[in-house]
PDB file of C-alpha atoms in Angstrom:
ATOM      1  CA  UNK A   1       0.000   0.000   0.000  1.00 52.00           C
ATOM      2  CA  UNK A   2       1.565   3.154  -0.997  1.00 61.00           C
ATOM      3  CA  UNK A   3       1.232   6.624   0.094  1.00 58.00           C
ATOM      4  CA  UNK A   4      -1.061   9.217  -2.292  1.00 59.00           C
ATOM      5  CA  UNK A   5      -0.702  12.975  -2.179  1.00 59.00           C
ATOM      6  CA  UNK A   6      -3.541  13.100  -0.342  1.00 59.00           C
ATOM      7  CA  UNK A   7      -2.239  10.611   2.479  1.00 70.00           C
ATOM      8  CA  UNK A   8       0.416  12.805   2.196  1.00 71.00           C
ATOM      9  CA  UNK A   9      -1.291  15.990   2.729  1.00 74.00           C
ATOM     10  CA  UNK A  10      -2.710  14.575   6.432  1.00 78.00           C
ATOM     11  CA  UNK A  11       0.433  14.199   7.645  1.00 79.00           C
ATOM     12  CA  UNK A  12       2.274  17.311   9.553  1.00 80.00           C
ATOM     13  CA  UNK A  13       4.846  19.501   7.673  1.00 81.00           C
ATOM     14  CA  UNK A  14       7.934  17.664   9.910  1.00 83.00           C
ATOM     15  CA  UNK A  15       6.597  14.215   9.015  1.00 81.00           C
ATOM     16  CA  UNK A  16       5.560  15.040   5.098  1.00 79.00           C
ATOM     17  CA  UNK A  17       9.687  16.278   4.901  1.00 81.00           C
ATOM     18  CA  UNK A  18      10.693  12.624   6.789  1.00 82.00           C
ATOM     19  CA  UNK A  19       8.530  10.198   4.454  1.00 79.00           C
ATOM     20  CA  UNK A  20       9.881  12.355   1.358  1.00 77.00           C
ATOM     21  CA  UNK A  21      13.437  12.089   2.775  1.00 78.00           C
ATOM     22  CA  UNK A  22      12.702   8.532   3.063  1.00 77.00           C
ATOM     23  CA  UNK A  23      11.330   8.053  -0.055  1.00 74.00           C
ATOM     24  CA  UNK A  24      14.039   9.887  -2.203  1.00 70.00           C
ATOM     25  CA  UNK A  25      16.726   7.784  -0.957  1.00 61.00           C
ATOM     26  CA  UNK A  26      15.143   4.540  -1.932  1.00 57.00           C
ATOM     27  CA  UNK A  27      14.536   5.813  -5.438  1.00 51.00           C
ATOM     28  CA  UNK A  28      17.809   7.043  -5.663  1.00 52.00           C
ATOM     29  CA  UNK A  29      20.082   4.281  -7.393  1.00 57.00           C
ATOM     30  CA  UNK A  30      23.062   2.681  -5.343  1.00 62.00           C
ATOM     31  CA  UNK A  31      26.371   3.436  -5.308  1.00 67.00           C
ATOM     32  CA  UNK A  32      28.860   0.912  -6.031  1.00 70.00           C
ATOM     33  CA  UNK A  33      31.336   0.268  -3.302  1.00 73.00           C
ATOM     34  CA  UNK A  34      34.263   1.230  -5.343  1.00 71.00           C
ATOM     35  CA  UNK A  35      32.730   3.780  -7.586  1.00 74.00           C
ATOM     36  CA  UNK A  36      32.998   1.864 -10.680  1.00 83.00           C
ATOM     37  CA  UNK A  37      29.928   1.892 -13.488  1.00 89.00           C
ATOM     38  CA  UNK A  38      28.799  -1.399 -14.912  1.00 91.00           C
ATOM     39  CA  UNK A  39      29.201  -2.189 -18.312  1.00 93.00           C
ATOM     40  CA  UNK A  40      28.221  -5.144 -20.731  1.00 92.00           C
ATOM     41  CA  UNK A  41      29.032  -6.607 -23.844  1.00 93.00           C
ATOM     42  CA  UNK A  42      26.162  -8.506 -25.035  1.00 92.00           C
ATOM     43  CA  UNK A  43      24.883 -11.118 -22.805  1.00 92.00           C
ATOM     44  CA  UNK A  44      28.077 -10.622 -20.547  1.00 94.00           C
ATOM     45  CA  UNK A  45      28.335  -7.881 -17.760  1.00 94.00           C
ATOM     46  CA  UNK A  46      31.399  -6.379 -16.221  1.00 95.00           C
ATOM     47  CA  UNK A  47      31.783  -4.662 -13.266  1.00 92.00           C
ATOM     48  CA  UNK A  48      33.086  -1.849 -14.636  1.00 92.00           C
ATOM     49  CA  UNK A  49      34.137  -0.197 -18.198  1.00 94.00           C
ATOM     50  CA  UNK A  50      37.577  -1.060 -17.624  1.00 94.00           C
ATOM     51  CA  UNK A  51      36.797  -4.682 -17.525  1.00 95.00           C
ATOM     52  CA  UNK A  52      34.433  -5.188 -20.524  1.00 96.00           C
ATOM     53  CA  UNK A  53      37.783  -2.975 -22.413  1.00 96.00           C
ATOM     54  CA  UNK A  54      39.813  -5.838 -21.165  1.00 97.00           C
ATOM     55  CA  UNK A  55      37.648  -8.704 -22.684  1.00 97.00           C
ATOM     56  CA  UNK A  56      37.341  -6.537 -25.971  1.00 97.00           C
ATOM     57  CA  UNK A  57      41.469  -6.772 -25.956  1.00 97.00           C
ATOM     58  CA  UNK A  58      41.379 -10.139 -25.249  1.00 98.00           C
ATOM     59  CA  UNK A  59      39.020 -11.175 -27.236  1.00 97.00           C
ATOM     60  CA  UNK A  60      41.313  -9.760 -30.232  1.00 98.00           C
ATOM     61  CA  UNK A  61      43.957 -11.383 -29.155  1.00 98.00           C
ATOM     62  CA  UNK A  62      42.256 -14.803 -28.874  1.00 97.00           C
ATOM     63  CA  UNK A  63      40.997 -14.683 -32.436  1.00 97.00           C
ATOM     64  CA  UNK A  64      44.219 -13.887 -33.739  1.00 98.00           C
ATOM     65  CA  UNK A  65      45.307 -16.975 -31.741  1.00 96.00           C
ATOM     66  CA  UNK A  66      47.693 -14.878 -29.431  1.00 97.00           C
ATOM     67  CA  UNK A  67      46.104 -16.814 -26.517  1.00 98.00           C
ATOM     68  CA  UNK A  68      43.583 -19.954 -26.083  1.00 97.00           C
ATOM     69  CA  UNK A  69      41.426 -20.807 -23.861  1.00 97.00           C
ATOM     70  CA  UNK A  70      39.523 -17.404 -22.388  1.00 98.00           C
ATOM     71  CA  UNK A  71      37.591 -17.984 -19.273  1.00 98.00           C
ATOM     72  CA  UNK A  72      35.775 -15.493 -17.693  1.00 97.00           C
ATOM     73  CA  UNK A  73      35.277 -15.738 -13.356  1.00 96.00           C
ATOM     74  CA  UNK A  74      37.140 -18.781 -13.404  1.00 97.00           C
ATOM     75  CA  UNK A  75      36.892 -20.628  -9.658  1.00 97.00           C
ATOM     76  CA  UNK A  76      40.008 -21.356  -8.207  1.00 98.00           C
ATOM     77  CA  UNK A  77      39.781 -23.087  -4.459  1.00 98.00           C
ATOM     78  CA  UNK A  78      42.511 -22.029  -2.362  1.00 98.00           C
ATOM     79  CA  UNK A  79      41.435 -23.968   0.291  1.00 97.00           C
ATOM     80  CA  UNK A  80      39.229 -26.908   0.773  1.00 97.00           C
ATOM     81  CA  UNK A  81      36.529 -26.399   3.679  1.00 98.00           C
ATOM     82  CA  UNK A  82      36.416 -28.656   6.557  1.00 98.00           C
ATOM     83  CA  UNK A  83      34.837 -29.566  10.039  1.00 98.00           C
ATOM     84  CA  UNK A  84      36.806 -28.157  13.034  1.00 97.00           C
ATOM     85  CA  UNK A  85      36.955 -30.811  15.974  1.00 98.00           C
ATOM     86  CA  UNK A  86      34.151 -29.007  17.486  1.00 97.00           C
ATOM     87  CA  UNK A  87      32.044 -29.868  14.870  1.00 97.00           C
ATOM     88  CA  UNK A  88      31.759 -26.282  13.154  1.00 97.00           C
ATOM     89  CA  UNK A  89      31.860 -26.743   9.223  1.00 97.00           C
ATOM     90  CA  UNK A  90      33.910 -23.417   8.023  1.00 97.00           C
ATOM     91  CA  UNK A  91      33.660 -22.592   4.178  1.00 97.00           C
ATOM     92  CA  UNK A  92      36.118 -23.070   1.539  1.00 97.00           C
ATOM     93  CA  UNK A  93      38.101 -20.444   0.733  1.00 97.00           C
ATOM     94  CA  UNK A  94      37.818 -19.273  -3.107  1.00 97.00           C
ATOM     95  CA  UNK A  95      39.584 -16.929  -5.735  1.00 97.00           C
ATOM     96  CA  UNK A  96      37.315 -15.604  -8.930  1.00 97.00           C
ATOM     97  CA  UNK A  97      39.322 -14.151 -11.561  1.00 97.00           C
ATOM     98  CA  UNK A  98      38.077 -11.951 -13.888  1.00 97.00           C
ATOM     99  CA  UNK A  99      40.054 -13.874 -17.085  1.00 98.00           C
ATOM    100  CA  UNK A 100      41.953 -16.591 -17.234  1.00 98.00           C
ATOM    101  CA  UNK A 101      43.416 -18.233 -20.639  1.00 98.00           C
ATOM    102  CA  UNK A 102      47.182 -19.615 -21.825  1.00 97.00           C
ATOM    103  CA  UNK A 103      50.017 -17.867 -23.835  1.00 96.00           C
ATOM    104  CA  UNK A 104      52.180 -19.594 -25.698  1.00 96.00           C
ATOM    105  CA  UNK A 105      56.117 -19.557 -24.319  1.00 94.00           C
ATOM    106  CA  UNK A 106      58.682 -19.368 -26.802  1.00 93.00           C
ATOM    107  CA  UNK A 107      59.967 -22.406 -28.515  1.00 92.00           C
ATOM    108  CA  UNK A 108      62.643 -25.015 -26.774  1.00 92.00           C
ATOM    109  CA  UNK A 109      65.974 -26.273 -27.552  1.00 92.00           C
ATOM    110  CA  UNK A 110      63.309 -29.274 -29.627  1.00 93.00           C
ATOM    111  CA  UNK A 111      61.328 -25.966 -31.352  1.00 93.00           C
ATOM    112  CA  UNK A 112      58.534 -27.283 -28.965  1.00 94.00           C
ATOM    113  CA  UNK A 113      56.036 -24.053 -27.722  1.00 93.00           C
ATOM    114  CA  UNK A 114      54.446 -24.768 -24.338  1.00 94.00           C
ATOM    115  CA  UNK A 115      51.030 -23.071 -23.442  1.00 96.00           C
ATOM    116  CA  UNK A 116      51.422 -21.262 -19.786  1.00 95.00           C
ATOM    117  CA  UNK A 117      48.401 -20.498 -17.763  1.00 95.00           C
ATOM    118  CA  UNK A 118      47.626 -16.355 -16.828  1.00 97.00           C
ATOM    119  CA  UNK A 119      44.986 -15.291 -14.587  1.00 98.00           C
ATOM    120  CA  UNK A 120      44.189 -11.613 -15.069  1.00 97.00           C
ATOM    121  CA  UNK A 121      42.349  -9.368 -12.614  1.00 96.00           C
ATOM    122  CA  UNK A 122      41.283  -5.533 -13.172  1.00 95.00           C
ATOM    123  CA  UNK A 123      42.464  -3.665 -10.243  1.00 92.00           C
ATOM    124  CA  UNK A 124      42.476  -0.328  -9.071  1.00 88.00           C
ATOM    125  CA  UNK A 125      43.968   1.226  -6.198  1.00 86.00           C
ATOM    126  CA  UNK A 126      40.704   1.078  -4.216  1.00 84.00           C
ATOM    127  CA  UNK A 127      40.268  -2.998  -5.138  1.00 88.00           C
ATOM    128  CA  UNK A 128      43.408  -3.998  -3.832  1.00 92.00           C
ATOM    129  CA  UNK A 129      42.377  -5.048  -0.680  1.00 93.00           C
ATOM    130  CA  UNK A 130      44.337  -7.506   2.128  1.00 95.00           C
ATOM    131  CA  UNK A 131      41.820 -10.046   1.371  1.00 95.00           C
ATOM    132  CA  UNK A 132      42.796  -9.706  -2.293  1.00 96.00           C
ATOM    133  CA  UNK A 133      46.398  -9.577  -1.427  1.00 96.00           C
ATOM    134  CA  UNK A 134      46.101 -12.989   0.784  1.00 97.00           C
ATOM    135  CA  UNK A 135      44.371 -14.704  -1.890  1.00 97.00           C
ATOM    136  CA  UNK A 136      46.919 -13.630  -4.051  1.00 97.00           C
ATOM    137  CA  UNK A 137      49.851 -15.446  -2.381  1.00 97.00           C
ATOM    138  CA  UNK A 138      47.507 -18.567  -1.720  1.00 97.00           C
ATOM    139  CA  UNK A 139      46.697 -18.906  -5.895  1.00 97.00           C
ATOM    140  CA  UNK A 140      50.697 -18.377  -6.264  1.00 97.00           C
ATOM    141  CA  UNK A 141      51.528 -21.480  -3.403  1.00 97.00           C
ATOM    142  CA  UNK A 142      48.516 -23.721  -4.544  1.00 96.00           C
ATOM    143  CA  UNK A 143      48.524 -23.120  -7.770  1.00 96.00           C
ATOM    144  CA  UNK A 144      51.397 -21.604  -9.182  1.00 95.00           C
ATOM    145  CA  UNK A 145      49.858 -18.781 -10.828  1.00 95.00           C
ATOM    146  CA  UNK A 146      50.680 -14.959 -10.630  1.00 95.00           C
ATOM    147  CA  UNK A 147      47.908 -12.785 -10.855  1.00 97.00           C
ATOM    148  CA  UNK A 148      48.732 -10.430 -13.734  1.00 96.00           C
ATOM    149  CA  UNK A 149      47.095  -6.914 -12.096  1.00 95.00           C
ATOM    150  CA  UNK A 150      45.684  -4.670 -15.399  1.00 93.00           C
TER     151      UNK A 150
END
């Protein structure tokens, strides 16, 4: 049940101002955390513009056959979870990257070109968190994979 102009109009100057405070904040759209604007290509959304530029590069350089194998919020587990003694189950601990593919290396001593696996995340000063930075190390120790920062 919503409020008319006339419901409105009963109401006392001090409490007309407090239900139109109220209800100009709930129209007014949210503010991402980190001040970035959404973008899309297609059916795919980034978080921001600098992300959906990144695929657009990417995407070049896969059909050009610079790279293979582009995955977009790939999973990594950095940790399994598990039951403490005391019986409390405590989540697994994860890593989504933003793009993931291979590059080739350059040919060996045999002419033989190996395909290397990259993990790419689009930071920005305000996204480089200690959360990011632990899961950072983790993907390196588990894994074996730097995080290329763009």
């Amino acid at each position: 049940m919503g409020l008319t102009g006339v419901d409105l109009a009963r109401l006392g100057p001090s409490a007309q101002r407090q239900v139109l405070e109220k209800l100009g904040k709930q129209a007014a759209a949210k503010e991402s955390k980190y001040h970035n604007e959404p973008d899309s290509r297609g059916k795919l959304r980034f978080d921001s513009k600098k992300e959906a530029r990144r695929y657009d590069e990417l995407l070049v350089l896969l059909r050009s056959g610079k790279i293979r194998d582009l995955r977009l919020q790939r999973q990594y587990t950095l940790q399994e979870s598990y039951i403490t003694p005391e019986g409390e189950r405590v989540r697994a601990i994860r890593y989504v990257a933003d793009f993931s593919y291979e590059r080739p290396t350059m040919p060996d001593q045999n002419g033989t070109v190996h395909w290397v696996p990259v993990v790419e995340d689009v930071k920005s000063r305000a996204t480089r968190t200690a959360q990011y930075e632990i899961k950072k190390k983790l993907l390196l120790e588990r894994f074996g994979i730097s995080i290329k920062e763009v």
